[in-house]
PDB file of C-alpha atoms in Angstrom:
ATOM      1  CA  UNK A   1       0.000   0.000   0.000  1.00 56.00           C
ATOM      2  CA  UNK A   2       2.606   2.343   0.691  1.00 60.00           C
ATOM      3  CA  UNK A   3       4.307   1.402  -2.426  1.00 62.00           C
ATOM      4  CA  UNK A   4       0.929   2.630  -4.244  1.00 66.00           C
ATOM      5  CA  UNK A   5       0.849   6.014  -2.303  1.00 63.00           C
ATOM      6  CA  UNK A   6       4.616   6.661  -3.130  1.00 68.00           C
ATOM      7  CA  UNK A   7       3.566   6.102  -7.317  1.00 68.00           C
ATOM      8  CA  UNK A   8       0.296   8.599  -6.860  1.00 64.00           C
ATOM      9  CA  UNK A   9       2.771  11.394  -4.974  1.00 68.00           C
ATOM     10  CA  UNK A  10       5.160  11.030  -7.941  1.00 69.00           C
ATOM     11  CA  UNK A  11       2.486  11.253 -10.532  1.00 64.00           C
ATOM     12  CA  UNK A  12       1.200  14.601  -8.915  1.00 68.00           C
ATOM     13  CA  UNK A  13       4.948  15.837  -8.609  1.00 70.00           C
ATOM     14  CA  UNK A  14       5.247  15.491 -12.355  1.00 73.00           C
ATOM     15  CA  UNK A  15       2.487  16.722 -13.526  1.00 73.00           C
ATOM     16  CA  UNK A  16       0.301  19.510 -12.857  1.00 78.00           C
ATOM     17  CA  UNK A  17      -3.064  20.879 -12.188  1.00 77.00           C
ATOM     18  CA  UNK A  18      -3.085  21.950 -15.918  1.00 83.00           C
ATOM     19  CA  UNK A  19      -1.842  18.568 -17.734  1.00 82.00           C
ATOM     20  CA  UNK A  20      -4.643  17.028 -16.035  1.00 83.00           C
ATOM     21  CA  UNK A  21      -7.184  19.956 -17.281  1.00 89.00           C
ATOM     22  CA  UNK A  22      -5.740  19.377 -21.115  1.00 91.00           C
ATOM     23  CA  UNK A  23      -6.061  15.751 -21.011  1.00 89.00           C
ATOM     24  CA  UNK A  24      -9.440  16.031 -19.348  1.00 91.00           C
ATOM     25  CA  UNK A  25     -10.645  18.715 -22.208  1.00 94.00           C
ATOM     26  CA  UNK A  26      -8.675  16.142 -25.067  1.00 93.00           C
ATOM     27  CA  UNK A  27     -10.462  13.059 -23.308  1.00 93.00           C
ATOM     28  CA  UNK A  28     -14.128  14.715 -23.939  1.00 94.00           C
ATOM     29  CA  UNK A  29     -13.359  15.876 -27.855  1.00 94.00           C
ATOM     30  CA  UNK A  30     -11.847  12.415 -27.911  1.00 93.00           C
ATOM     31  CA  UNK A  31     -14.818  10.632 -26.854  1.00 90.00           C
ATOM     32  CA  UNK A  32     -17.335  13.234 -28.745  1.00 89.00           C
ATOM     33  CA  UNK A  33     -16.399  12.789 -32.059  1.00 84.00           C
ATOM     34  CA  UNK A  34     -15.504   8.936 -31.551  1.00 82.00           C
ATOM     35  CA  UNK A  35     -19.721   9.042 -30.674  1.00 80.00           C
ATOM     36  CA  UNK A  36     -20.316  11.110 -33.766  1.00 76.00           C
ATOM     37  CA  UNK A  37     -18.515   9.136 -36.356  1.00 72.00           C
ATOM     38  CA  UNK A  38     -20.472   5.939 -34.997  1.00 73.00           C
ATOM     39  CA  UNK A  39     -23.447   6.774 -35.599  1.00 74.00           C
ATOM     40  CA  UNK A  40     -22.873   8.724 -39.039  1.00 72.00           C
ATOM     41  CA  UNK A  41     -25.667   6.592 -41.022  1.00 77.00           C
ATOM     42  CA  UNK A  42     -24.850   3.675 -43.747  1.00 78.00           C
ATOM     43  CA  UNK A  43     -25.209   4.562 -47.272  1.00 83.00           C
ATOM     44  CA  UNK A  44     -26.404   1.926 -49.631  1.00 88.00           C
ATOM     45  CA  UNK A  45     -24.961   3.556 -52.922  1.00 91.00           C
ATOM     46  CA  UNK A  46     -21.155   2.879 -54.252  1.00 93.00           C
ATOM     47  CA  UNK A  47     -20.262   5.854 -56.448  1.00 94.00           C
ATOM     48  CA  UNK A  48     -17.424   5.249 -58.743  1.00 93.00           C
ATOM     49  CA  UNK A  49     -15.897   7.715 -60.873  1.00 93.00           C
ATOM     50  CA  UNK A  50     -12.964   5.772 -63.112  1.00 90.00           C
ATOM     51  CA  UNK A  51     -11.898   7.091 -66.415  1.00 87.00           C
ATOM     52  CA  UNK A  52     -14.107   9.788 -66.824  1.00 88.00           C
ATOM     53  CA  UNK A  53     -17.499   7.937 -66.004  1.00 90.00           C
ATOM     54  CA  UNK A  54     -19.489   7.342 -62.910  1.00 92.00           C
ATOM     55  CA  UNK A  55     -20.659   3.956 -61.966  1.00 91.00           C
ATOM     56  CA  UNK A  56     -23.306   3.570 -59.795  1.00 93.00           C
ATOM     57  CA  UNK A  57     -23.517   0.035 -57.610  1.00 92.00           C
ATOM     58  CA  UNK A  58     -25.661  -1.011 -54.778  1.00 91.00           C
ATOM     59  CA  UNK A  59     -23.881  -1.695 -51.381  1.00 90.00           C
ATOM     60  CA  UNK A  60     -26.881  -4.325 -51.277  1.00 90.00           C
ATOM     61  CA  UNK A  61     -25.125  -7.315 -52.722  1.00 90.00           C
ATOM     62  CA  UNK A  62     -21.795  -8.563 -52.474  1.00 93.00           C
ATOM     63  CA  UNK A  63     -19.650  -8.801 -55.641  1.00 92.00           C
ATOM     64  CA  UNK A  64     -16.023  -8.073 -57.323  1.00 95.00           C
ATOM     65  CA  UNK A  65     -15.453  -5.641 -59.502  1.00 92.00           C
ATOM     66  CA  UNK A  66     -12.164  -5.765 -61.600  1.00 93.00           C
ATOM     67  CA  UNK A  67     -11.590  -2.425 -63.771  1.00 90.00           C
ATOM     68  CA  UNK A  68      -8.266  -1.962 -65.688  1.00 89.00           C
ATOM     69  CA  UNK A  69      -5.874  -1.096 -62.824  1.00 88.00           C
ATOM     70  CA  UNK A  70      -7.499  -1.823 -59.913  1.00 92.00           C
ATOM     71  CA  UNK A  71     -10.267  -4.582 -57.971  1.00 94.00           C
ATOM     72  CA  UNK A  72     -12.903  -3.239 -56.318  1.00 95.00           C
ATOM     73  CA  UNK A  73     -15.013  -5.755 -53.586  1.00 95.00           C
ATOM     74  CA  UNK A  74     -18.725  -4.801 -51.506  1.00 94.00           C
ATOM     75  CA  UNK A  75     -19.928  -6.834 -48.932  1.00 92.00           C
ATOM     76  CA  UNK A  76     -22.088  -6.543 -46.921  1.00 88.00           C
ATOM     77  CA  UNK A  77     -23.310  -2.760 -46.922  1.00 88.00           C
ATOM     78  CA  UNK A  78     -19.332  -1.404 -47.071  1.00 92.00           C
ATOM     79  CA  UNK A  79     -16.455  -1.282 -49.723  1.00 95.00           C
ATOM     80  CA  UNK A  80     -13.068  -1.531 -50.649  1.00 95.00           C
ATOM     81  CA  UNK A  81     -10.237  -1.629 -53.077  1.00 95.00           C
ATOM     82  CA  UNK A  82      -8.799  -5.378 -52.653  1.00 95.00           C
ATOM     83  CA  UNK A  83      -6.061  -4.587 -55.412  1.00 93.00           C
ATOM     84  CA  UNK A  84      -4.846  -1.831 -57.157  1.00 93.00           C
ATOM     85  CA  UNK A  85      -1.557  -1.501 -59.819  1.00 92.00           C
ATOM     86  CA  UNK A  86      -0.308   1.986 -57.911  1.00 90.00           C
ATOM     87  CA  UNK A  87       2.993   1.871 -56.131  1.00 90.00           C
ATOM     88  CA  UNK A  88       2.179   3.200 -52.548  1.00 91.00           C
ATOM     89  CA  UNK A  89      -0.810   1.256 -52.150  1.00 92.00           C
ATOM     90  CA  UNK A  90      -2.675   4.090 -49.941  1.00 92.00           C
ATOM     91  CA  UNK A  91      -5.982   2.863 -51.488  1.00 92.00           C
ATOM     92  CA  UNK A  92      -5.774  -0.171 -50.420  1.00 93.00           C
ATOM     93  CA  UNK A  93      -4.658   0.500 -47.139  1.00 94.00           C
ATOM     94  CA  UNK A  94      -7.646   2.625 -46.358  1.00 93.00           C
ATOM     95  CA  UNK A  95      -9.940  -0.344 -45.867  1.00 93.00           C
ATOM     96  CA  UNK A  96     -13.532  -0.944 -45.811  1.00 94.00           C
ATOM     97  CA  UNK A  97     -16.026   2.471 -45.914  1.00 92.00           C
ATOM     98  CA  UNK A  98     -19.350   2.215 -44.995  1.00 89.00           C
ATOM     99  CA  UNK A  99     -20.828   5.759 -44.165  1.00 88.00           C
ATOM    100  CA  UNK A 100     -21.767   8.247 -46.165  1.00 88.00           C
ATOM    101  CA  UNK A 101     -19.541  10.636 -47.930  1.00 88.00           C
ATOM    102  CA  UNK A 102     -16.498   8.495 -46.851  1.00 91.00           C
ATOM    103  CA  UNK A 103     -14.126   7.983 -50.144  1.00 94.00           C
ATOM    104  CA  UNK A 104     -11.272   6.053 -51.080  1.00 95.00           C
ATOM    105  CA  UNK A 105      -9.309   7.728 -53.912  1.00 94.00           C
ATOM    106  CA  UNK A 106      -6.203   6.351 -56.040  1.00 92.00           C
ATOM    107  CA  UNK A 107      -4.354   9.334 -57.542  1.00 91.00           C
ATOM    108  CA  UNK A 108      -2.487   7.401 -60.201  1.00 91.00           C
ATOM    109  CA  UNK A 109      -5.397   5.962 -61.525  1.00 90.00           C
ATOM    110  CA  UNK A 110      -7.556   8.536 -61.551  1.00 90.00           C
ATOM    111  CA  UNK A 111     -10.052   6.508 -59.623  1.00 93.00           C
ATOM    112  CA  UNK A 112     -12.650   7.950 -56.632  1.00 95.00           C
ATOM    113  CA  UNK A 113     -15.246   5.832 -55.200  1.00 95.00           C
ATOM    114  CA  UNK A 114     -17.678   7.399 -52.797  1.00 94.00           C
ATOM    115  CA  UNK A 115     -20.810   6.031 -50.386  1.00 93.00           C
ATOM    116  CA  UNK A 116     -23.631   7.609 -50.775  1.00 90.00           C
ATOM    117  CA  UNK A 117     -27.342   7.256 -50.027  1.00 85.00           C
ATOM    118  CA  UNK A 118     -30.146   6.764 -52.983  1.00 77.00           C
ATOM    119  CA  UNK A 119     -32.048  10.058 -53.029  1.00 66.00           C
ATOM    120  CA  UNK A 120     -35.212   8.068 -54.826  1.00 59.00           C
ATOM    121  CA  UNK A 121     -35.292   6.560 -51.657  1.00 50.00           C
ATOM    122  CA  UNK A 122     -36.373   9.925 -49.745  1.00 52.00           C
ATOM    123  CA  UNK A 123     -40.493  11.456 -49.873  1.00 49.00           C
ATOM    124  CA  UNK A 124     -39.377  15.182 -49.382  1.00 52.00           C
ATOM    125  CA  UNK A 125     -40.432  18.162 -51.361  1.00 50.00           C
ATOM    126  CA  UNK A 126     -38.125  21.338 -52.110  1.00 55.00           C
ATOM    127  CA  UNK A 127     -39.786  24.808 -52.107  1.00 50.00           C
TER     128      UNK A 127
END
């Protein structure tokens, strides 16, 4: 126990009332926009813009999609690039997206794919 007491003394000798204050402000952004990003909503639209077209895809079924350069793979309501020709491999790294407006893009080839959500899918009226 008095092992324990001798730790907490040096903590509080090494750090002050204001380190605790910044990591108590950094702790609340921290958890605040870890709560907003999980509960952006889930598109169900794959938006791919490749060689000067767009390509629209449902996030709805699973499937491959090969172009030229790169492979393209949806499961399950999210996306990602499985394989792509570029040297750093950034687009691959950046792993499934799910959410809406999140993108992957691939600089060499000129490739963007973005979730998005089906706007036939929403009863609104604009005045």
């Amino acid at each position: 126990m008095n092992g324990c007491l001798r730790r907490v003394n040096i903590l509080f000798k090494v750090f002050k009332a204001g380190d605790f204050l910044i990591l108590a402000i950094f702790s609340v952004i921290l958890f605040i926009s870890l709560s907003i990003y999980l509960n952006l909503p889930s598109g169900d639209i794959l938006k791919i813009d490749y060689q000067n077209q767009t390509i629209k895809y449902s996030l709805n079924q699973n499937k491959k999609i090969d172009l030229e350069n790169l492979s393209i793979e949806i499961n399950m309501g999210k996306a990602r690039i499985r394989h792509s020709n570029c040297k750093n491999q950034y687009c691959v790294m950046q792993g499934w997206i799910s959410h809406i407006n999140q993108s992957i893009i691939c600089v060499p080839n000129l490739f963007k794919m973005t979730i998005s959500q089906n706007m036939d899918a929403h009863d609104s009226t604009n005045y």
